[in-house]
Tab-separated table of C-alpha atoms in Angstrom:
chain	number	residue	atom	x	y	z
A	1	TYR	CA	0.236	-0.142	-0.124
A	2	TYR	CA	2.701	2.354	1.016
A	3	MET	CA	4.631	1.752	-2.302
A	4	CYS	CA	1.531	2.274	-4.343
A	5	PHE	CA	0.926	5.554	-2.790
A	6	CYS	CA	4.867	6.740	-2.898
A	7	MET	CA	4.607	5.800	-6.735
A	8	LEU	CA	1.391	7.611	-6.987
A	9	CYS	CA	2.913	10.915	-5.537
A	10	MET	CA	5.876	10.428	-7.820
A	11	TYR	CA	3.590	10.053	-10.611
A	12	VAL	CA	1.274	13.206	-9.960
A	13	LEU	CA	4.519	15.299	-9.413
A	14	THR	CA	6.386	14.328	-12.546
A	15	VAL	CA	3.322	14.973	-14.531
A	16	ASN	CA	2.924	18.315	-13.261
A	17	ILE	CA	6.398	19.260	-13.436
A	18	MET	CA	5.998	17.762	-17.153
A	19	LEU	CA	2.669	19.814	-17.878
A	20	ILE	CA	4.180	23.067	-16.318
A	21	ASN	CA	7.151	22.618	-18.388
A	22	LEU	CA	5.038	21.782	-21.384
A	23	LEU	CA	2.819	25.298	-20.502
A	24	ILE	CA	6.198	27.220	-20.309
A	25	ALA	CA	7.398	26.260	-23.749
A	26	ILE	CA	4.142	26.796	-25.370
A	27	PHE	CA	3.901	30.444	-23.837
A	28	SER	CA	7.392	30.942	-24.895
A	29	ASN	CA	6.728	29.789	-28.679
A	30	THR	CA	3.570	31.942	-28.684
A	31	TYR	CA	5.260	34.987	-27.472
A	32	ALA	CA	8.145	34.489	-29.872
A	33	ASP	CA	5.728	34.060	-32.902
A	34	SER	CA	3.770	37.096	-31.784
A	35	LYS	CA	6.972	39.338	-31.274
A	36	ALA	CA	8.099	38.087	-34.825
A	37	LYS	CA	4.628	39.079	-36.128
A	38	SER	CA	4.054	41.945	-34.217
A	39	GLY	CA	5.368	44.672	-36.698
A	40	ILE	CA	2.928	43.207	-39.557
A	41	ILE	CA	0.003	42.992	-37.307
A	42	TYR	CA	0.482	46.470	-36.157
A	43	LYS	CA	0.823	47.830	-39.558
A	44	THR	CA	-2.161	45.962	-41.039
A	45	GLN	CA	-4.459	47.332	-38.176
A	46	ARG	CA	-3.216	50.788	-38.616
A	47	ALA	CA	-3.904	50.563	-42.045
A	48	SER	CA	-7.415	49.186	-41.468
A	49	VAL	CA	-8.207	52.260	-39.243
A	50	ILE	CA	-6.867	54.555	-41.739
A	51	VAL	CA	-8.937	53.125	-44.481
A	52	GLU	CA	-12.014	53.158	-42.095
A	53	PHE	CA	-11.574	56.860	-41.192
A	54	GLU	CA	-10.991	57.794	-44.941
A	55	GLU	CA	-14.258	56.460	-45.901
A	56	ARG	CA	-16.157	57.561	-42.814
A	57	PRO	CA	-18.347	60.730	-43.175
A	58	TRP	CA	-16.888	63.914	-42.027
A	59	LEU	CA	-20.235	65.065	-40.344
A	60	PRO	CA	-21.294	63.437	-37.198
A	61	ASN	CA	-24.867	61.842	-36.495
A	62	PRO	CA	-27.441	62.893	-37.365
A	63	LEU	CA	-26.111	65.365	-39.765
A	64	SER	CA	-24.431	62.625	-41.585
A	65	LEU	CA	-27.726	61.908	-43.330
A	66	ILE	CA	-27.012	65.320	-45.422
A	67	TYR	CA	-23.566	63.715	-46.190
A	68	PHE	CA	-25.341	60.266	-47.510
A	69	ILE	CA	-28.030	62.232	-49.411
A	70	PHE	CA	-25.665	64.238	-51.229
A	71	CYS	CA	-23.294	61.054	-51.905
A	72	VAL	CA	-26.101	59.003	-53.358
A	73	PRO	CA	-26.370	60.955	-56.816
A	74	PHE	CA	-22.431	60.656	-57.189
A	75	LYS	CA	-22.345	57.031	-56.475
A	76	VAL	CA	-25.183	56.344	-58.911
A	77	LEU	CA	-23.684	58.276	-61.946
A	78	LYS	CA	-20.140	57.000	-61.332
A	79	GLY	CA	-21.670	53.363	-61.118
A	80	CYS	CA	-23.085	54.030	-64.750
A	81	CYS	CA	-20.151	55.586	-66.224
A	82	VAL	CA	-17.916	52.603	-65.190
A	83	LYS	CA	-20.553	50.139	-66.857
A	84	LYS	CA	-19.912	52.132	-70.139
A	85	ARG	CA	-16.302	52.174	-70.251
A	86	LYS	CA	-14.647	49.581	-72.735
A	87	TYR	CA	-11.076	48.880	-72.766
A	88	SER	CA	-9.272	47.158	-75.790
A	89	SER	CA	-7.008	45.297	-73.577
A	90	SER	CA	-8.299	42.670	-71.200
A	91	SER	CA	-5.564	43.477	-69.022
A	92	ASN	CA	-6.696	46.858	-68.368
A	93	LYS	CA	-10.357	46.034	-67.272
A	94	LYS	CA	-11.702	46.940	-63.949
A	95	ASP	CA	-15.071	45.736	-62.185
A	96	SER	CA	-16.866	48.168	-59.986
A	97	ARG	CA	-16.724	47.069	-56.484
A	98	SER	CA	-18.395	48.599	-53.590
A	99	ASP	CA	-16.921	50.671	-50.936
A	100	SER	CA	-16.428	47.864	-48.565
A	101	SER	CA	-14.600	45.349	-50.938
A	102	GLN	CA	-12.155	48.431	-51.895
A	103	SER	CA	-11.385	48.864	-48.324
A	104	ALA	CA	-10.698	45.248	-47.740
A	105	ARG	CA	-8.396	45.348	-50.748
A	106	ARG	CA	-6.467	48.202	-49.473
A	107	ALA	CA	-5.896	46.562	-46.157
A	108	GLN	CA	-4.916	43.467	-48.290
A	109	LEU	CA	-2.445	45.283	-50.312
A	110	ILE	CA	-0.980	47.188	-47.122
A	111	GLU	CA	-0.472	43.910	-45.225
A	112	ALA	CA	1.061	42.236	-48.364
A	113	GLU	CA	3.367	45.313	-48.526
A	114	CYS	CA	4.437	44.644	-45.091
A	115	MET	CA	4.980	40.902	-45.408
A	116	VAL	CA	7.179	41.669	-48.248
A	117	LEU	CA	9.397	44.037	-46.355
A	118	HIS	CA	9.803	41.768	-43.213
A	119	LEU	CA	10.913	38.691	-45.668
A	120	LYS	CA	13.111	41.170	-47.401
A	121	LYS	CA	14.716	41.964	-43.955
A	122	GLU	CA	15.175	38.300	-43.232
A	123	ASP	CA	16.600	37.614	-46.640
A	124	ASP	CA	18.956	40.507	-46.097
A	125	LYS	CA	20.331	38.955	-42.920
A	126	LYS	CA	20.848	35.520	-44.423
A	127	ASP	CA	22.715	37.065	-47.439
A	128	GLY	CA	24.893	39.217	-44.887
A	129	LEU	CA	25.957	36.261	-43.124
A	130	ALA	CA	26.689	34.009	-46.496
A	131	LEU	CA	28.620	37.012	-47.505
A	132	LEU	CA	30.428	37.511	-44.524
A	133	GLU	CA	31.491	33.471	-44.628
A	134	ALA	CA	32.375	34.003	-48.473
A	135	GLN	CA	34.597	36.977	-47.484
A	136	ASN	CA	36.257	35.198	-44.621
A	137	LYS	CA	37.148	31.899	-46.927
A	138	LYS	CA	38.534	34.270	-49.240
A	139	ILE	CA	40.832	36.174	-46.624
A	140	SER	CA	41.870	32.832	-45.217
A	141	ALA	CA	42.978	31.528	-48.745
A	142	ILE	CA	44.752	34.912	-49.377
A	143	VAL	CA	46.567	34.950	-46.102
A	144	GLU	CA	47.661	31.317	-46.681
A	145	THR	CA	49.154	32.074	-50.055
A	146	ILE	CA	51.236	35.012	-48.715
A	147	SER	CA	52.634	32.967	-45.860
A	148	ASN	CA	53.671	30.124	-48.284
A	149	GLU	CA	55.292	32.802	-50.398
A	150	ILE	CA	57.229	34.520	-47.266
A	151	LYS	CA	58.416	31.005	-46.187
A	152	GLN	CA	59.608	30.109	-49.592
A	153	SER	CA	61.402	33.634	-50.178
A	154	THR	CA	63.004	33.430	-46.503
A	155	LEU	CA	64.448	29.758	-47.583
A	156	LYS	CA	65.623	31.377	-51.059
A	157	GLN	CA	67.417	34.190	-49.050
A	158	HIS	CA	69.039	31.817	-46.384
A	159	LYS	CA	70.518	29.813	-49.210
A	160	GLU	CA	71.787	33.010	-50.860
A	161	THR	CA	73.121	34.186	-47.763
A	162	LEU	CA	75.337	31.022	-46.995
A	163	THR	CA	76.755	30.916	-50.538
A	164	THR	CA	77.546	34.579	-51.161
A	165	SER	CA	79.793	36.837	-48.844
A	166	LEU	CA	78.061	39.751	-47.095
A	167	THR	CA	79.378	43.356	-47.579
A	168	SER	CA	81.868	44.662	-44.882
A	169	LYS	CA	79.482	47.635	-44.433
A	170	ARG	CA	76.703	46.015	-43.101
A	171	LEU	CA	78.254	43.393	-40.942
A	172	GLY	CA	81.886	44.541	-40.566
A	173	ILE	CA	82.910	40.989	-41.925
A	174	ASN	CA	85.003	41.020	-44.962
A	175	SER	CA	84.809	37.275	-45.858
A	176	PHE	CA	82.987	34.038	-44.839
A	177	GLY	CA	85.787	31.859	-45.679
A	178	ASN	CA	85.226	28.460	-47.301
A	179	THR	CA	82.016	27.090	-46.786
A	180	VAL	CA	81.754	23.297	-46.283
A	181	SER	CA	78.293	21.574	-46.996
A	182	GLN	CA	78.966	19.158	-43.909
A	183	ALA	CA	79.489	22.348	-41.740
A	184	MET	CA	76.485	23.734	-42.976
A	185	MET	CA	74.266	20.853	-41.652
A	186	VAL	CA	72.601	21.084	-38.279
A	187	HIS	CA	73.265	17.898	-36.549
A	188	GLN	CA	70.132	15.564	-35.495
A	189	PHE	CA	70.774	15.746	-31.991
A	190	HIS	CA	71.213	19.321	-31.880
A	191	LYS	CA	68.626	21.419	-29.851
A	192	PRO	CA	66.675	23.616	-32.244
A	193	ALA	CA	67.027	26.651	-29.631
A	194	VAL	CA	70.813	26.810	-28.706
A	195	PRO	CA	71.481	28.509	-25.543
A	196	HIS	CA	73.609	31.578	-25.500
A	197	ARG	CA	73.257	33.012	-21.944
A	198	TYR	CA	76.442	31.912	-20.042
A	199	SER	CA	78.667	33.024	-23.018
A	200	LEU	CA	77.889	36.683	-22.229
A	201	SER	CA	78.841	36.185	-18.184
A	202	SER	CA	81.989	37.722	-16.915
A	203	GLU	CA	82.181	35.187	-14.045
A	204	GLU	CA	85.503	33.533	-15.164
A	205	TYR	CA	87.217	36.064	-17.144
A	206	GLY	CA	86.599	38.895	-14.338
A	207	LYS	CA	89.066	36.870	-12.295
A	208	ARG	CA	91.311	37.510	-14.906
A	209	GLY	CA	90.839	41.247	-15.130
A	210	PHE	CA	88.944	41.317	-18.178
A	211	SER	CA	85.222	42.169	-18.265
A	212	ARG	CA	82.708	41.466	-21.288
A	213	VAL	CA	81.068	44.360	-23.138
A	214	ALA	CA	77.415	44.166	-22.619
A	215	VAL	CA	75.563	43.164	-25.785
A	216	PRO	CA	72.201	43.991	-26.124
A	217	PRO	CA	69.872	40.737	-26.383
A	218	ASP	CA	68.447	41.826	-30.126
A	219	ALA	CA	72.161	42.364	-31.263
A	220	ILE	CA	73.784	39.222	-30.453
A	221	ASP	CA	73.435	37.760	-33.912
A	222	TRP	CA	76.395	38.715	-36.316
A	223	GLU	CA	73.757	39.804	-39.129
A	224	THR	CA	72.461	42.477	-36.861
A	225	PRO	CA	74.396	45.781	-37.329
A	226	LEU	CA	76.107	46.904	-33.974
A	227	ASP	CA	77.925	50.097	-34.344
A	228	PHE	CA	81.078	50.950	-32.094
A	229	TYR	CA	81.190	47.190	-30.924
A	230	ASP	CA	84.878	46.930	-29.947
A	231	PRO	CA	85.314	44.423	-27.018
A	232	PRO	CA	88.399	43.806	-25.023
A	233	GLU	CA	90.710	41.012	-26.372
A	234	TYR	CA	92.097	38.341	-24.045
A	235	THR	CA	94.154	35.258	-25.026
A	236	ASP	CA	95.721	33.002	-22.387
A	237	ASP	CA	99.199	32.733	-23.014
A	238	SER	CA	99.792	29.811	-20.563
A	239	THR	CA	97.486	27.751	-22.331
A	240	SER	CA	99.898	24.726	-23.507
A	241	THR	CA	99.056	24.555	-27.270
A	242	ASP	CA	100.583	24.451	-30.614
A	243	GLU	CA	98.107	26.991	-32.353
A	244	PRO	CA	99.461	30.102	-33.566
A	245	TYR	CA	99.144	33.294	-31.800
A	246	TYR	CA	97.207	34.872	-34.491
A	247	PRO	CA	94.888	32.710	-36.653
A	248	ASP	CA	96.147	34.337	-39.997
A	249	SER	CA	97.372	31.106	-41.497
A	250	ILE	CA	94.556	28.862	-40.388
A	251	GLN	CA	91.986	27.369	-42.594
A	252	PHE	CA	88.679	27.240	-41.032
A	253	ASN	CA	85.436	25.663	-41.566
A	254	LYS	CA	87.446	22.536	-42.939
A	255	ASP	CA	88.831	19.110	-41.656
A	256	ASP	CA	92.725	19.408	-42.814
A	257	GLY	CA	93.087	15.696	-41.528
A	258	LYS	CA	94.905	16.959	-38.426
A	259	ILE	CA	92.601	19.228	-36.652
A	260	ASN	CA	88.786	19.237	-37.338
A	261	ARG	CA	87.791	22.927	-37.489
A	262	LEU	CA	84.085	22.104	-38.673
A	263	SER	CA	81.489	23.066	-36.361
A	264	TYR	CA	79.378	20.637	-34.835
A	265	TYR	CA	76.316	23.469	-35.068
A	266	LYS	CA	76.646	25.164	-38.585
A	267	SER	CA	79.235	27.038	-40.635
A	268	TYR	CA	80.676	30.224	-38.924
A	269	TYR	CA	81.806	33.362	-40.429
A	270	LEU	CA	85.058	35.356	-40.861
A	271	ASP	CA	86.215	38.602	-39.819
A	272	CYS	CA	89.150	38.996	-42.061
A	273	THR	CA	90.972	35.896	-40.704
A	274	ASP	CA	89.287	35.805	-37.053
A	275	PRO	CA	86.707	33.117	-36.688
A	276	LEU	CA	83.361	34.418	-35.290
A	277	ASN	CA	81.299	32.542	-32.563
A	278	CYS	CA	78.526	30.736	-34.539
A	279	ARG	CA	75.962	31.691	-31.782
A	280	GLY	CA	76.766	35.328	-31.910
A	281	ARG	CA	78.663	37.969	-30.181
A	282	THR	CA	79.703	37.421	-26.461
A	283	GLY	CA	81.297	40.508	-25.390
A	284	LEU	CA	84.966	39.508	-25.440
A	285	LYS	CA	87.508	38.920	-28.150
A	286	GLY	CA	90.607	36.595	-28.395
A	287	ARG	CA	91.112	32.925	-27.864
A	288	GLY	CA	90.624	32.937	-24.295
A	289	VAL	CA	91.472	29.781	-22.140
A	290	PHE	CA	90.979	27.458	-25.127
A	291	GLN	CA	93.726	25.824	-27.345
A	292	ARG	CA	92.174	26.367	-30.746
A	293	TRP	CA	90.784	29.222	-32.368
A	294	GLY	CA	87.025	28.614	-33.571
A	295	PRO	CA	85.298	25.679	-32.540
A	296	ASN	CA	87.095	23.593	-29.641
A	297	HIS	CA	85.443	20.033	-29.561
A	298	PHE	CA	85.109	18.111	-26.330
A	299	HIS	CA	83.982	14.659	-25.840
A	300	MET	CA	81.943	14.466	-22.500
A	301	THR	CA	80.924	11.105	-21.011
A	302	ILE	CA	77.807	10.618	-18.541
A	303	VAL	CA	78.495	7.451	-16.572
A	304	THR	CA	75.731	6.175	-14.967
A	305	ARG	CA	74.619	3.152	-12.844
A	306	TRP	CA	71.439	2.407	-11.140
A	307	TYR	CA	71.002	3.259	-7.282
A	308	LYS	CA	70.600	0.024	-5.381
A	309	ALA	CA	70.056	0.198	-1.572
A	310	GLY	CA	71.592	-2.160	0.805
A	311	THR	CA	69.278	-4.756	-0.139
A	312	GLY	CA	70.302	-4.888	-3.537
A	313	LYS	CA	67.089	-3.751	-5.101
A	314	GLN	CA	66.513	-0.848	-7.230
A	315	VAL	CA	65.478	2.620	-5.504
A	316	HIS	CA	62.345	4.041	-7.111
A	317	VAL	CA	60.997	7.849	-6.744
A	318	LYS	CA	57.796	8.514	-8.240
A	319	SER	CA	57.562	5.347	-10.115
A	320	ARG	CA	60.999	5.852	-11.827
A	321	PRO	CA	64.109	4.245	-10.806
A	322	VAL	CA	66.892	6.640	-9.357
A	323	LEU	CA	70.193	6.904	-11.158
A	324	GLU	CA	73.991	7.491	-10.083
A	325	VAL	CA	76.377	9.500	-12.261
A	326	LEU	CA	80.050	9.387	-11.851
A	327	LEU	CA	81.294	13.128	-11.013
A	328	MET	CA	84.684	14.540	-10.423
A	329	LYS	CA	86.152	17.750	-8.991
A	330	TYR	CA	89.498	19.071	-10.413
A	331	LYS	CA	92.203	20.271	-8.295
A	332	ASP	CA	92.391	23.825	-9.953
A	333	GLU	CA	88.575	24.149	-9.391
A	334	GLU	CA	88.619	22.513	-5.625
A	335	GLU	CA	87.571	25.886	-3.700
A	336	LYS	CA	84.540	26.320	-6.073
A	337	GLN	CA	82.805	23.153	-4.452
A	338	ILE	CA	81.127	22.217	-8.129
A	339	TYR	CA	81.496	18.793	-9.788
A	340	HIS	CA	82.162	18.127	-13.644
A	341	LEU	CA	81.301	15.493	-15.990
A	342	PRO	CA	84.331	13.716	-17.437
A	343	SER	CA	85.345	15.564	-20.840
A	344	VAL	CA	88.491	15.858	-22.876
A	345	GLN	CA	89.418	17.851	-25.624
A	346	VAL	CA	89.596	16.354	-29.195
A	347	ASP	CA	91.120	17.412	-32.548
A	348	MET	CA	89.864	14.546	-34.617
A	349	CYS	CA	86.723	12.593	-35.429
A	350	ASP	CA	86.675	9.609	-32.526
A	351	PRO	CA	83.749	7.168	-33.758
A	352	LEU	CA	85.188	4.524	-31.391
A	353	LYS	CA	85.448	6.802	-28.286
A	354	VAL	CA	88.925	5.824	-27.855
A	355	GLN	CA	89.665	9.348	-26.468
A	356	ASN	CA	86.613	9.099	-23.910
A	357	LYS	CA	87.810	5.508	-22.401
A	358	LEU	CA	91.276	6.975	-22.046
A	359	HIS	CA	90.412	9.948	-20.381
A	360	LEU	CA	87.831	8.129	-17.820
A	361	LYS	CA	90.780	5.600	-17.140
A	362	THR	CA	93.172	8.270	-16.222
A	363	THR	CA	90.712	10.370	-14.128
A	364	CYS	CA	88.441	7.913	-12.488
A	365	PHE	CA	89.865	4.169	-12.714
A	366	ASN	CA	93.856	5.545	-12.547
A	367	PRO	CA	96.407	2.707	-11.997
A	368	PRO	CA	97.789	2.893	-8.184
A	369	PRO	CA	100.772	5.251	-7.491
A	370	PRO	CA	104.203	3.893	-7.619
A	371	GLU	CA	105.263	2.156	-4.017
A	372	ASN	CA	108.065	3.619	-1.979
A	373	GLY	CA	111.596	3.400	-3.581
A	374	GLN	CA	110.290	2.246	-6.854
A	375	ASN	CA	111.709	3.498	-10.002
A	376	LEU	CA	109.389	6.521	-11.281
A	377	LYS	CA	110.650	5.570	-14.875
A	378	LEU	CA	109.514	1.812	-14.095
A	379	ALA	CA	106.247	3.292	-12.750
A	380	LYS	CA	105.336	5.395	-15.586
A	381	PHE	CA	106.042	2.418	-18.150
A	382	ARG	CA	103.674	0.417	-15.597
A	383	LYS	CA	100.843	3.116	-15.918
A	384	LEU	CA	100.980	3.145	-19.613
A	385	SER	CA	100.970	-0.568	-19.727
A	386	LEU	CA	97.988	-0.840	-17.786
A	387	LEU	CA	96.344	1.932	-19.660
A	388	SER	CA	96.992	0.107	-22.991
A	389	GLU	CA	95.590	-3.121	-21.573
A	390	GLU	CA	92.412	-4.252	-23.186
A	391	ASP	CA	89.121	-3.885	-20.697
A	392	ALA	CA	86.522	-6.054	-21.693
A	393	ASP	CA	84.095	-4.803	-19.637
A	394	LEU	CA	84.540	-1.221	-20.270
A	395	ASN	CA	84.639	-1.806	-24.008
A	396	GLN	CA	81.315	-3.797	-23.841
A	397	ALA	CA	79.729	-0.674	-21.752
A	398	PHE	CA	81.292	1.934	-24.251
A	399	SER	CA	79.843	-0.184	-27.482
A	400	LYS	CA	76.022	0.355	-26.234
A	401	HIS	CA	76.646	4.006	-25.663
A	402	GLN	CA	73.929	6.246	-26.463
A	403	MET	CA	74.341	9.807	-28.063
A	404	ILE	CA	72.756	12.777	-25.547
A	405	TYR	CA	73.694	15.820	-27.576
A	406	ARG	CA	76.011	17.101	-30.236
A	407	GLY	CA	76.340	20.823	-30.914
A	408	TYR	CA	77.373	24.137	-29.335
A	409	PHE	CA	77.837	24.586	-25.442
A	410	ASP	CA	76.906	27.469	-23.475
A	411	SER	CA	80.163	27.939	-21.499
A	412	SER	CA	81.323	31.093	-19.720
A	413	TYR	CA	84.800	30.597	-21.395
A	414	ASN	CA	83.402	31.213	-24.831
A	415	THR	CA	84.485	34.127	-26.739
A	416	ASP	CA	83.947	35.872	-30.039
A	417	ASN	CA	86.568	33.605	-31.590
A	418	ALA	CA	86.754	30.625	-29.698
A	419	TRP	CA	83.982	28.519	-28.233
A	420	MET	CA	83.074	25.322	-26.973
A	421	GLU	CA	81.205	22.407	-28.683
A	422	VAL	CA	80.461	19.129	-27.143
A	423	GLU	CA	79.413	15.532	-27.927
A	424	VAL	CA	77.976	13.830	-24.995
A	425	ILE	CA	77.339	10.304	-24.554
A	426	ASN	CA	75.848	8.114	-21.994
A	427	VAL	CA	77.662	5.008	-20.976
A	428	HIS	CA	75.567	2.675	-18.395
A	429	PHE	CA	77.427	0.790	-16.147
A	430	GLU	CA	76.293	-2.757	-15.022
A	431	LYS	CA	77.922	-5.449	-13.147
A	432	PRO	CA	80.757	-6.001	-12.430
A	433	LEU	CA	81.509	-2.567	-13.790
A	434	ALA	CA	79.190	-0.982	-11.666
A	435	ASP	CA	81.176	-2.192	-8.530
A	436	ARG	CA	84.535	-1.202	-9.793
A	437	SER	CA	86.247	1.072	-6.994
A	438	ILE	CA	87.252	4.562	-8.173
A	439	GLU	CA	90.577	5.759	-7.955
A	440	PRO	CA	91.144	9.408	-8.846
A	441	GLY	CA	93.931	10.443	-11.180
A	442	ASN	CA	96.752	13.467	-10.621
A	443	THR	CA	94.587	16.408	-12.098
A	444	VAL	CA	91.350	15.079	-10.049
A	445	ALA	CA	90.822	15.828	-6.402
A	446	GLU	CA	87.710	13.935	-6.063
A	447	ALA	CA	85.559	11.292	-8.197
A	448	CYS	CA	82.663	9.800	-6.689
A	449	TRP	CA	79.070	8.365	-7.523
A	450	GLN	CA	76.292	10.830	-6.756
A	451	ARG	CA	72.661	9.930	-6.681
A	452	LEU	CA	70.173	11.971	-8.685
A	453	GLU	CA	67.335	11.591	-6.317
A	454	GLY	CA	67.962	15.303	-5.791
A	455	LYS	CA	69.824	18.044	-7.496
A	456	VAL	CA	73.584	17.706	-7.359
A	457	ALA	CA	76.274	20.573	-7.603
A	458	VAL	CA	76.938	21.186	-11.404
A	459	THR	CA	76.979	24.013	-13.692
A	460	ASN	CA	73.643	24.510	-15.130
A	461	SER	CA	74.890	23.765	-18.809
A	462	GLU	CA	75.802	20.320	-17.444
A	463	ALA	CA	72.527	19.820	-15.507
A	464	TRP	CA	71.042	20.466	-18.798
A	465	LEU	CA	72.863	17.382	-20.091
A	466	LEU	CA	72.098	15.408	-17.060
A	467	LYS	CA	68.136	16.156	-17.516
A	468	LYS	CA	68.396	15.131	-21.021
A	469	ALA	CA	70.191	11.635	-20.125
A	470	CYS	CA	67.533	10.913	-17.061
A	471	HIS	CA	64.851	11.452	-20.029
A	472	LYS	CA	66.704	9.171	-22.112
A	473	LEU	CA	67.003	6.394	-19.946
A	474	LYS	CA	63.549	6.975	-18.365
A	475	ALA	CA	64.627	7.679	-14.968
A	476	TYR	CA	63.775	9.914	-12.277
A	477	ASN	CA	64.716	13.449	-13.217
A	478	PRO	CA	65.587	15.998	-10.400
A	479	TRP	CA	64.929	18.971	-12.818
A	480	ALA	CA	61.638	17.734	-14.026
A	481	GLY	CA	59.529	20.886	-15.016
A	482	GLU	CA	62.681	23.212	-14.675
A	483	SER	CA	64.025	25.209	-17.644
A	484	LEU	CA	67.718	25.300	-16.867
A	485	MET	CA	69.032	26.856	-20.280
């Protein structure tokens, strides 16, 4: 019984709500129709009133009888005259109608005219919308055509710029030097927006008494004219190198078989005989602390292993495994408390990564020092023999290396005429190589494994490389969501 009563109540309530909504919808529809036709109805009624008052006698009752007495002869005469008229064309014939029929016809004509005006307005609105859509499509097609033409013209100008020399009046550059097609290509591992922020910093050269000239952000590119640009020049004479003091006799943008002077990034310009930084102005001329004029190629090795706790299981943070990276601190930078990745400067292409392996052995897996009283000459030969020995585990790890980055490196040591370019690879250690003890070399103050479950003390440029390595290995990234460059 109670269930039936509840269902009945729900039914009544639902029906009432539906009927009320239906009534509201009917009222809304009626109101909309009335509002749409209100203008026509008003004009029609107004026309009917005007016609009615036009035919009504101008004298009030009962004086209107006099008006009808005088109108009767005129109406009779008018009717007789109409019957006698003959027209040659049937289209010009008109039948006599009574006053009431003429009034109705006039009202119908006015109503039809009002209807035509209303429909004409609606058609004008539709035609206006159609016209706007057509114009929009036409404008979109024109914009697309113009953008395609601009892209084609830009590519054409870029090719012409690379193959022809620029005028010295515009750029202050006398010649490009020889352009090599290999140097013109941007490497596939190169980041599209190459950073160029630390190259404008005076942090390192300020300690040597040289400050960079401030370069406006919109005038970094060599193609942007910058009047009175005359930065100071610095070349470190203590750097051990066979490079000439002036680069007059060097052929840039070439690989002569001894020294590779091709850029990993793109071909670079020449100001007379001086190479110009491929990323733009830095505010300081000269060779700086580098060994070579132009691009100085460095091979960096990101050595990693999985971090495992005392139980021997991998540690995860946010469902990602944690890496350990091999970092070192050089003796000449011991007071900075900043670690670096193992890196070595190379003059030639090294596809087998022999230089990387040799540098890693000498800096992180260095042979033990000679015992007391041992001949230093014999100790030197013993060290060379250990370095030259085949290391099967290390060779296997390097054979599976992954490319991380190859291109321009934003360094505070870069100058207008000498800059750093890197080829960074990742070598992942597994057992037994991951458990090998670390023995720092003579130039290294400390070499150790550091966990990447948090940020480590490295420069932003090297942190950017570690961030890319974590992404490559699908490991936990402590710099996730942070823009380092």
